[in-house]
Amino acid sequence: MSIRVFLALLIAFSLAAIFSLSFFALGLIALLPGGTSAANISAFIEGFPIPVEILTFISISIPIAFAFYLGLVHLIVRPLETIRRAMEVFAKDGKHVELPPLEGVPSEIREFAQVWNDFAGRVEAAHSRDMETSRVKSDFISTAAHQLRTPLTGIRWALEALEKEQLTESQQLLIKSAVGKSHDLVAIVGTLLDISSIESGKYAYKFAESDIQKLIGAVATDFAPAAFQAKVGFRYEPGPEPLFVQIDSERIKWVLNNLIENAIRYTPEGGNVRITSVRMQDRVVVQVHDTGIGIPQQDRNNIFERFYRAGNAITKQNQGNGLGLYIARTIVKDHKGELTFASNQEGVGTTFTLSLPSAR
Ligand code: ADP
């Protein structure tokens, strides 16, 4: 049955109810003691304790409203609830619960359920394909990185040993540059291994309560010489009290390193980098502000993607692989935290905000 047919039946039922009630009333009148004369009927109506208009209204509207309610619940509300529950499960866990064939409900709702089954089924299939591709990619990266690590370490040791030999000035320069590059390569391979272990959920975090301000202070001290060398003003403004969080200090240190290194790297000479940390209700909020090149509008949706680098960053700095923020956000998510950024127009600067649940 369709909703239109249901409404037509309901109107027919209402009219039938009105007619039958009228006949019933006439029947009752016929039973009046004293006959059915007009004078007797009006005397009876006037003497009746409840006004006759109210009586008529109640006797007609109650059965109609009740029938309307039952029909509405059975034909529309219950099937819609079933569909809503399936949608909720899908939205929450990404799991598609196939809706049963909804027998006896309006055709519009049945068709809606079929369309939903179709849509959710396709999305689920596409999602599993994506997951599989991503797993294969991760496996590949992990295997390649493992394979590369051993020979690369060997090359680095050989070059370091060679550096200590008696060499001419130009040979020394060449070896020094090769040692530098081999260090970069080992670092990239290390990052790839980090990614695959974090992505596959195999990374065992060592959570412990610690004062994040101490950690930021130590990281900031490490970066002060780099900022000085880059001629970038640099300061850390801690909050008035310790800020305790449940973290894997090594991993969060990695995140802070990445944010601060980026801030210095993407800020031209004469600019400023400022770090702040405060408590905001039940969160601890750390911000790294810079007056650097900013993140252009068209790149903002992709900045946390693997290997993504904004055009202005590539022009300013050829060093960088676009993996840092991706790993940083994954680590922060694993801490039930958030990593976001705000950037005005190009050249105005960027603020990265790390927010973690407060432990006390
Ligand atoms: P990398 O810095 O190695 O390129 P990241 O993942 O750390 O990789 O950063 C990704 C991209 O985000 C950068 O290439 C750059 O385009 C942008 N970015 C990150 N931090 C900043 C910043 N403080 N100012 C401007 N752009 C930034």
Coordinates of C-alpha atoms and ligand atoms in Angstrom, one line a residue:
M1 CA 0.0 0.0 0.0
S2 CA 1.3 3.5 -0.8
I3 CA 1.0 6.5 1.6
R4 CA -1.5 8.1 -0.9
V5 CA -3.7 5.0 -0.7
F6 CA -3.4 5.0 3.1
L7 CA -4.6 8.6 3.3
A8 CA -7.5 7.9 0.9
L9 CA -8.6 4.9 3.0
L10 CA -8.3 7.0 6.1
I11 CA -10.5 9.7 4.7
A12 CA -13.0 7.0 3.6
F13 CA -12.9 5.5 7.0
S14 CA -13.5 8.9 8.7
L15 CA -16.6 9.6 6.4
A16 CA -17.9 6.1 7.2
A17 CA -17.4 6.8 10.9
I18 CA -19.3 10.1 10.7
F19 CA -22.2 8.4 8.8
S20 CA -22.5 5.5 11.1
L21 CA -22.4 7.7 14.1
S22 CA -25.1 9.9 12.7
F23 CA -27.3 6.7 12.1
F24 CA -26.5 5.5 15.6
A25 CA -27.6 8.9 17.0
L26 CA -30.8 8.7 14.9
G27 CA -31.5 5.2 16.2
L28 CA -31.0 6.5 19.8
I29 CA -33.4 9.4 19.1
A30 CA -36.0 6.9 17.8
L31 CA -35.9 5.2 21.2
L32 CA -36.6 8.5 23.1
P33 CA -39.5 8.1 25.6
G34 CA -42.2 10.5 24.4
G35 CA -41.7 10.0 20.6
T36 CA -39.6 11.6 17.9
S37 CA -41.4 14.9 17.7
A38 CA -39.2 18.0 17.1
A39 CA -40.2 19.5 20.4
N40 CA -39.4 16.3 22.3
I41 CA -35.9 16.0 20.6
S42 CA -35.0 19.6 21.3
A43 CA -36.2 19.2 24.9
F44 CA -34.0 16.2 25.2
I45 CA -31.0 17.9 23.7
E46 CA -31.4 21.0 26.0
G47 CA -31.8 18.8 29.0
F48 CA -28.6 16.8 28.2
P49 CA -25.8 17.5 30.7
I50 CA -23.0 17.8 28.0
P51 CA -23.5 20.3 25.1
V52 CA -24.4 18.3 22.0
E53 CA -21.7 19.9 19.8
I54 CA -19.0 18.7 22.2
L55 CA -20.5 15.2 22.3
T56 CA -20.6 15.0 18.5
F57 CA -17.0 16.3 18.2
I58 CA -15.7 13.7 20.8
S59 CA -17.6 10.8 19.3
I60 CA -16.4 11.5 15.8
S61 CA -12.8 12.7 16.5
I62 CA -11.7 10.0 19.0
P63 CA -12.1 6.9 16.8
I64 CA -10.7 8.8 13.8
A65 CA -7.6 10.0 15.7
F66 CA -7.1 6.5 17.1
A67 CA -7.3 4.9 13.7
F68 CA -5.0 7.5 12.3
Y69 CA -2.5 6.9 15.1
L70 CA -2.5 3.1 14.7
G71 CA -2.2 3.3 10.9
L72 CA 0.6 5.9 11.2
V73 CA 2.6 3.9 13.7
H74 CA 2.2 0.6 11.9
L75 CA 2.7 1.7 8.3
I76 CA 5.1 4.6 8.6
V77 CA 6.8 5.1 12.1
R78 CA 7.9 1.5 12.7
P79 CA 9.4 0.9 9.3
L80 CA 11.1 4.3 9.4
E81 CA 12.6 3.4 12.8
T82 CA 14.0 0.2 11.4
I83 CA 15.6 2.1 8.6
R84 CA 17.0 4.7 11.1
R85 CA 18.5 2.0 13.3
A86 CA 20.3 0.5 10.2
M87 CA 21.6 4.0 9.3
E88 CA 22.8 4.7 12.8
V89 CA 24.8 1.5 12.8
F90 CA 26.3 2.4 9.4
A91 CA 27.2 5.9 10.5
K92 CA 28.8 4.7 13.8
D93 CA 30.7 1.5 12.8
G94 CA 30.6 1.7 9.0
K95 CA 28.8 -1.7 9.1
H96 CA 25.9 -2.2 6.7
V97 CA 23.0 -4.1 8.2
E98 CA 20.9 -5.4 5.3
L99 CA 17.3 -4.2 5.9
P100 CA 14.8 -7.1 5.8
P101 CA 12.1 -6.9 3.0
L102 CA 9.5 -4.5 4.7
E103 CA 6.2 -6.4 4.0
G104 CA 2.9 -4.5 4.1
V105 CA 4.4 -1.0 4.4
P106 CA 3.8 1.9 2.0
S107 CA 5.6 1.3 -1.3
E108 CA 7.4 4.7 -0.9
I109 CA 9.1 3.5 2.3
R110 CA 9.8 0.0 0.8
E111 CA 11.5 1.6 -2.2
F112 CA 13.5 4.0 0.2
A113 CA 14.7 0.9 2.1
Q114 CA 15.8 -0.8 -1.1
V115 CA 17.7 2.3 -2.2
W116 CA 19.4 2.5 1.2
N117 CA 20.4 -1.2 1.0
D118 CA 21.8 -0.6 -2.4
F119 CA 23.7 2.6 -1.4
A120 CA 25.1 1.3 1.9
G121 CA 26.1 -2.0 0.2
R122 CA 28.1 -0.1 -2.5
V123 CA 29.8 2.2 0.0
E124 CA 30.7 -0.7 2.2
A125 CA 32.2 -2.6 -0.8
A126 CA 34.2 0.5 -1.9
H127 CA 35.4 1.0 1.7
S128 CA 36.7 -2.6 1.9
R129 CA 38.4 -2.1 -1.4
D130 CA 40.1 1.0 -0.1
M131 CA 41.1 -0.7 3.1
E132 CA 42.6 -3.6 1.1
T133 CA 44.5 -1.2 -1.2
S134 CA 45.8 0.7 1.8
R135 CA 46.9 -2.5 3.5
V136 CA 48.7 -3.6 0.4
K137 CA 50.4 -0.2 0.1
S138 CA 51.4 -0.3 3.8
D139 CA 52.8 -3.8 3.4
F140 CA 54.7 -2.7 0.4
I141 CA 56.2 0.3 2.1
S142 CA 57.1 -1.7 5.2
T143 CA 58.8 -4.5 3.2
A144 CA 60.7 -2.0 1.0
A145 CA 61.8 0.0 4.0
H146 CA 63.0 -3.1 5.8
Q147 CA 64.9 -4.2 2.7
L148 CA 66.5 -0.8 2.3
R149 CA 67.5 -0.3 5.9
T150 CA 70.4 -2.9 6.1
P151 CA 72.2 -1.9 2.9
L152 CA 71.8 1.8 3.7
T153 CA 73.2 1.4 7.2
G154 CA 76.2 -0.5 5.6
I155 CA 76.8 2.3 3.1
R156 CA 76.6 4.9 5.9
W157 CA 79.2 3.0 8.0
A158 CA 81.5 2.6 5.0
L159 CA 81.3 6.3 4.2
E160 CA 81.9 7.3 7.8
A161 CA 84.9 5.0 7.9
L162 CA 86.2 6.5 4.7
E163 CA 85.8 10.0 6.1
K164 CA 88.5 9.2 8.7
E165 CA 91.0 8.2 6.0
Q166 CA 93.7 10.5 4.6
L167 CA 91.8 12.3 1.8
T168 CA 92.4 15.3 -0.4
E169 CA 90.3 18.3 0.4
S170 CA 87.9 17.7 -2.6
Q171 CA 87.5 14.0 -1.7
Q172 CA 86.7 15.0 1.9
L173 CA 84.0 17.4 0.7
L174 CA 82.5 14.7 -1.5
I175 CA 82.5 12.1 1.3
K176 CA 81.1 14.6 3.8
S177 CA 78.2 15.3 1.4
A178 CA 77.7 11.6 0.8
V179 CA 77.6 10.9 4.6
G180 CA 75.0 13.7 5.0
K181 CA 72.8 12.2 2.2
S182 CA 73.1 8.7 3.7
H183 CA 71.9 10.1 7.1
D184 CA 68.9 11.7 5.3
L185 CA 68.2 8.4 3.6
V186 CA 68.4 6.4 6.8
A187 CA 66.0 8.9 8.4
I188 CA 63.5 8.6 5.6
V189 CA 63.6 4.8 5.8
G190 CA 63.1 5.2 9.6
T191 CA 60.0 7.4 9.0
L192 CA 58.6 4.9 6.5
L193 CA 59.0 2.1 9.1
D194 CA 57.3 4.4 11.7
I195 CA 54.4 4.9 9.4
S196 CA 53.8 1.3 8.7
S197 CA 54.0 0.3 12.3
I198 CA 51.7 3.1 13.4
E199 CA 49.3 2.5 10.6
S200 CA 49.0 -1.2 11.1
G201 CA 48.3 -0.5 14.8
K202 CA 51.3 -2.6 15.7
Y203 CA 53.1 0.2 17.5
A204 CA 53.0 -0.4 21.2
Y205 CA 52.5 3.0 22.9
K206 CA 53.9 3.4 26.4
F207 CA 51.4 5.7 28.0
A208 CA 52.4 7.4 31.3
E209 CA 51.2 10.6 33.0
S210 CA 53.6 13.5 32.5
D211 CA 53.8 17.2 32.5
I212 CA 53.8 18.2 28.9
Q213 CA 55.2 21.6 29.7
K214 CA 58.5 20.0 30.7
L215 CA 58.6 18.1 27.5
I216 CA 57.9 21.2 25.4
G217 CA 60.6 23.1 27.4
A218 CA 63.1 20.4 26.5
V219 CA 62.2 20.3 22.8
A220 CA 62.2 24.1 22.7
T221 CA 65.7 24.2 24.2
D222 CA 66.9 21.7 21.5
F223 CA 65.5 24.0 18.7
A224 CA 66.8 27.3 20.0
P225 CA 70.1 27.0 18.1
A226 CA 68.4 26.1 14.8
A227 CA 66.0 29.1 15.2
F228 CA 69.0 31.3 15.9
Q229 CA 70.8 30.1 12.9
A230 CA 67.7 30.6 10.7
K231 CA 67.4 34.2 12.2
V232 CA 63.9 33.5 13.4
G233 CA 62.8 34.8 16.8
F234 CA 61.8 31.9 19.0
R235 CA 60.2 31.6 22.4
Y236 CA 58.2 29.3 24.6
E237 CA 55.5 30.8 26.9
P238 CA 54.4 28.0 29.3
G239 CA 51.3 28.3 31.3
P240 CA 51.4 29.1 35.1
E241 CA 50.9 25.5 36.3
P242 CA 52.1 22.0 35.2
L243 CA 49.9 20.4 32.5
F244 CA 49.5 16.7 33.1
V245 CA 48.6 14.4 30.2
Q246 CA 48.6 10.6 29.6
I247 CA 51.1 10.3 26.8
D248 CA 53.8 8.3 25.2
S249 CA 56.4 11.0 25.7
E250 CA 58.7 9.7 22.9
R251 CA 55.9 9.9 20.4
I252 CA 54.5 13.3 21.5
K253 CA 58.0 14.6 21.5
W254 CA 58.2 13.4 17.9
V255 CA 55.0 15.4 17.1
L256 CA 56.3 18.6 18.9
N257 CA 59.6 18.2 17.0
N258 CA 57.8 18.0 13.7
L259 CA 55.5 21.1 14.4
I260 CA 58.4 23.2 15.7
E261 CA 60.8 22.2 12.9
N262 CA 58.1 23.0 10.3
A263 CA 57.4 26.4 11.9
I264 CA 61.1 27.4 11.8
R265 CA 61.6 25.9 8.4
Y266 CA 58.7 27.7 6.8
T267 CA 59.4 31.0 8.4
P268 CA 61.6 33.4 6.5
E269 CA 64.5 35.3 8.2
G270 CA 63.2 38.0 10.6
G271 CA 60.0 36.1 11.4
N272 CA 58.9 34.7 14.7
V273 CA 57.9 31.3 16.2
R274 CA 56.1 31.3 19.5
I275 CA 54.9 28.2 21.4
T276 CA 52.2 28.4 24.1
S277 CA 50.6 25.8 26.3
V278 CA 47.4 26.2 28.5
R279 CA 44.7 24.3 30.0
M280 CA 41.2 24.8 28.6
Q281 CA 38.5 23.0 30.6
D282 CA 39.4 19.3 30.4
R283 CA 41.9 19.7 27.5
V284 CA 45.5 20.7 27.4
V285 CA 46.2 22.9 24.4
V286 CA 49.6 23.5 22.8
Q287 CA 49.9 26.0 20.0
V288 CA 52.9 26.6 17.7
H289 CA 52.4 30.0 16.0
D290 CA 54.6 31.3 13.3
T291 CA 54.7 34.3 11.0
G292 CA 55.9 32.2 8.0
I293 CA 54.7 31.5 4.5
G294 CA 51.3 30.2 5.5
I295 CA 49.3 27.4 4.0
P296 CA 47.5 28.4 0.8
Q297 CA 43.7 27.9 0.7
Q298 CA 43.8 25.3 -2.1
D299 CA 46.2 23.1 -0.1
R300 CA 44.4 23.2 3.2
N301 CA 42.3 20.0 2.8
N302 CA 45.3 17.9 1.8
I303 CA 48.0 19.0 4.3
F304 CA 47.6 15.9 6.5
E305 CA 47.7 13.5 3.5
R306 CA 50.7 11.3 3.0
F307 CA 53.5 12.8 0.9
Y308 CA 51.6 16.1 0.4
R309 CA 53.5 19.3 0.3
A310 CA 52.0 22.7 -0.6
G311 CA 53.4 24.5 -3.6
N312 CA 54.7 27.5 -1.6
A313 CA 56.6 25.0 0.7
I314 CA 58.3 23.2 -2.2
T315 CA 59.4 26.6 -3.6
K316 CA 60.8 27.8 -0.3
Q317 CA 62.3 24.5 0.9
N318 CA 63.3 21.6 -1.2
Q319 CA 63.9 19.5 1.9
G320 CA 60.8 17.7 3.2
N321 CA 58.8 14.6 2.3
G322 CA 55.3 15.5 3.3
L323 CA 55.1 12.7 5.8
G324 CA 55.6 14.5 9.1
L325 CA 52.1 15.9 9.6
Y326 CA 50.5 12.6 8.5
I327 CA 52.4 10.7 11.2
A328 CA 51.9 13.4 13.7
R329 CA 48.1 13.4 13.3
T330 CA 48.0 9.6 13.6
I331 CA 50.0 9.7 16.8
V332 CA 47.7 12.4 18.2
K333 CA 44.6 10.5 17.3
D334 CA 46.0 7.5 19.1
H335 CA 46.2 9.7 22.2
K336 CA 42.5 10.7 21.8
G337 CA 43.7 14.2 20.8
E338 CA 43.3 16.5 17.9
L339 CA 45.8 18.2 15.6
T340 CA 44.5 21.2 13.6
F341 CA 45.8 24.3 12.0
A342 CA 44.7 27.8 11.1
S343 CA 46.4 29.8 8.4
N344 CA 45.4 33.2 7.0
Q345 CA 46.3 34.4 3.6
E346 CA 49.7 33.4 2.2
G347 CA 52.5 35.2 4.1
V348 CA 50.6 35.8 7.2
G349 CA 51.6 32.7 9.2
T350 CA 50.2 29.5 10.6
T351 CA 49.2 28.2 14.0
F352 CA 49.1 24.5 14.7
T353 CA 47.0 23.4 17.6
L354 CA 47.6 20.2 19.5
S355 CA 44.8 19.4 22.0
L356 CA 45.0 16.4 24.4
P357 CA 42.7 15.3 27.2
S358 CA 44.0 16.6 30.5
A359 CA 45.0 13.8 33.0
R360 CA 44.0 15.8 36.1
Ligands
ADP1 P1 57.3 18.3 5.2 O1 57.5 19.6 6.1 O2 58.4 17.4 5.3 O3 57.1 18.7 3.8 P2 55.0 17.8 6.7 O4 54.1 16.6 6.7 O5 55.6 18.1 8.0 O6 56.1 17.5 5.6 O7 54.2 19.0 6.2 C1 53.4 18.9 5.1 C2 53.2 20.2 4.4 O8 52.4 21.1 5.2 C3 54.5 21.0 4.2 O9 55.1 20.5 3.0 C4 54.0 22.4 4.0 O10 53.4 22.6 2.7 C5 52.8 22.4 5.0 N1 53.3 23.0 6.3 C6 53.5 22.3 7.5 N2 53.8 23.2 8.5 C7 53.8 24.4 7.9 C8 54.0 25.7 8.5 N3 54.3 25.9 9.8 N4 53.9 26.8 7.6 C9 53.6 26.6 6.3 N5 53.3 25.4 5.8 C10 53.4 24.3 6.6

